[in-house]
Tab-separated table of C-alpha atoms in Angstrom:
chain	number	residue	atom	x	y	z
M	1	MET	CA	-3.512	35.630	4.546
M	2	ALA	CA	-3.571	38.167	1.743
M	3	LEU	CA	-3.835	37.044	-1.849
M	4	PRO	CA	-0.693	37.562	-3.892
M	5	VAL	CA	-0.671	40.410	-6.367
M	6	LEU	CA	-0.325	38.963	-9.856
M	7	THR	CA	0.926	40.662	-12.945
M	8	PRO	CA	-1.437	40.645	-15.927
M	9	GLU	CA	0.734	37.941	-17.550
M	10	GLN	CA	0.605	35.753	-14.426
M	11	ARG	CA	-3.147	36.236	-14.181
M	12	GLN	CA	-3.603	35.250	-17.848
M	13	ALA	CA	-1.400	32.163	-17.401
M	14	ALA	CA	-3.435	31.121	-14.354
M	15	LEU	CA	-6.691	31.547	-16.288
M	16	VAL	CA	-5.376	29.410	-19.149
M	17	LYS	CA	-4.207	26.705	-16.731
M	18	ALA	CA	-7.593	26.674	-14.953
M	19	THR	CA	-9.456	26.433	-18.260
M	20	GLU	CA	-7.302	23.500	-19.370
M	21	ALA	CA	-7.927	21.704	-16.067
M	22	ARG	CA	-11.722	22.194	-16.354
M	23	GLN	CA	-11.696	20.934	-19.941
M	24	ALA	CA	-9.677	17.847	-18.975
M	25	ARG	CA	-12.119	17.033	-16.138
M	26	ALA	CA	-15.082	17.570	-18.473
M	27	ALA	CA	-13.526	15.202	-21.031
M	28	LEU	CA	-13.092	12.493	-18.381
M	29	LEU	CA	-16.688	12.931	-17.229
M	30	ALA	CA	-17.866	12.720	-20.851
M	31	ARG	CA	-15.994	9.419	-21.278
M	32	LEU	CA	-17.658	8.170	-18.103
M	33	LYS	CA	-21.061	9.247	-19.396
M	34	ASN	CA	-20.487	7.562	-22.787
M	35	GLY	CA	-19.459	4.294	-21.161
M	36	GLU	CA	-15.875	4.465	-22.453
M	37	LEU	CA	-14.694	4.583	-18.842
M	38	THR	CA	-16.123	2.816	-15.803
M	39	LEU	CA	-16.318	4.232	-12.304
M	40	ALA	CA	-13.754	1.649	-11.157
M	41	GLU	CA	-11.360	2.736	-13.912
M	42	LEU	CA	-11.822	6.374	-12.932
M	43	PHE	CA	-11.036	5.523	-9.304
M	44	GLU	CA	-7.896	3.604	-10.368
M	45	ARG	CA	-6.454	6.550	-12.302
M	46	ASP	CA	-3.533	8.208	-10.569
M	47	ASP	CA	-3.501	11.595	-12.286
M	48	ASP	CA	-4.489	14.975	-10.860
M	49	THR	CA	-7.302	15.387	-13.364
M	50	ALA	CA	-9.156	12.340	-12.061
M	51	LYS	CA	-8.307	13.036	-8.431
M	52	LYS	CA	-9.880	16.500	-8.551
M	53	ILE	CA	-13.268	15.397	-9.888
M	54	LYS	CA	-16.011	15.584	-7.277
M	55	VAL	CA	-17.456	12.172	-6.451
M	56	SER	CA	-20.992	13.505	-6.865
M	57	GLN	CA	-20.168	14.696	-10.399
M	58	ALA	CA	-18.686	11.317	-11.307
M	59	LEU	CA	-21.760	9.477	-10.039
M	60	ARG	CA	-24.153	11.838	-11.820
M	61	ALA	CA	-22.269	11.247	-15.074
M	62	LEU	CA	-23.341	7.591	-14.947
M	63	SER	CA	-26.517	6.588	-16.726
M	64	GLY	CA	-29.570	6.459	-14.460
M	65	ILE	CA	-28.023	8.352	-11.539
M	66	GLY	CA	-29.250	11.836	-10.739
M	67	PRO	CA	-28.520	14.166	-7.842
M	68	THR	CA	-30.808	12.380	-5.360
M	69	LYS	CA	-29.543	8.874	-6.085
M	70	ALA	CA	-25.915	10.091	-6.104
M	71	ALA	CA	-26.415	11.673	-2.680
M	72	ALA	CA	-27.990	8.463	-1.341
M	73	LEU	CA	-25.139	6.312	-2.698
M	74	MET	CA	-22.564	8.633	-1.169
M	75	GLU	CA	-24.326	8.620	2.183
M	76	ARG	CA	-24.447	4.797	2.247
M	77	ALA	CA	-20.746	4.650	1.399
M	78	GLY	CA	-19.883	7.234	4.066
M	79	VAL	CA	-18.651	9.838	1.584
M	80	ASP	CA	-19.030	13.555	2.316
M	81	GLU	CA	-20.905	15.501	-0.357
M	82	LYS	CA	-17.874	17.690	-1.104
M	83	ARG	CA	-15.357	14.839	-1.356
M	84	ARG	CA	-13.218	14.502	-4.456
M	85	VAL	CA	-12.098	11.218	-6.024
M	86	GLY	CA	-8.538	11.645	-4.750
M	87	GLY	CA	-9.771	11.828	-1.155
M	88	LEU	CA	-11.702	8.557	-1.156
M	89	GLY	CA	-10.599	5.633	0.951
M	90	VAL	CA	-10.320	2.067	-0.307
M	91	GLN	CA	-13.557	0.956	1.359
M	92	GLN	CA	-15.464	3.992	0.090
M	93	ARG	CA	-14.296	3.301	-3.464
M	94	ARG	CA	-15.262	-0.362	-3.165
M	95	LYS	CA	-18.737	0.449	-1.823
M	96	LEU	CA	-19.427	2.969	-4.587
M	97	VAL	CA	-18.231	0.644	-7.352
M	98	GLU	CA	-20.339	-2.217	-5.964
M	99	ALA	CA	-23.369	0.059	-5.722
M	100	VAL	CA	-23.231	1.084	-9.396
M	101	SER	CA	-22.158	-2.282	-10.849
M	102	PRO	CA	-24.925	-4.184	-12.662
């Protein structure tokens, strides 16, 4: 399938939209990192911004969890490394929340 040919205006609009989406995801991850938002609250959100965050990024935003521990938690919960929050099942969400809860 060939990519559509975009006009310069369409291309610029797409770039602006992509930048806004990245900034919104970064803001959510920052709230998670600061403790303003819990992993359970992130999983409960029903907006596209939250759904498109990679699970590994969300876990790494939590205090004390780096790439290795995030990968181990995801493996134990049966979550693929490329999975996004919107694609998680109920049991996967529950296992991850239980694993990071104090």
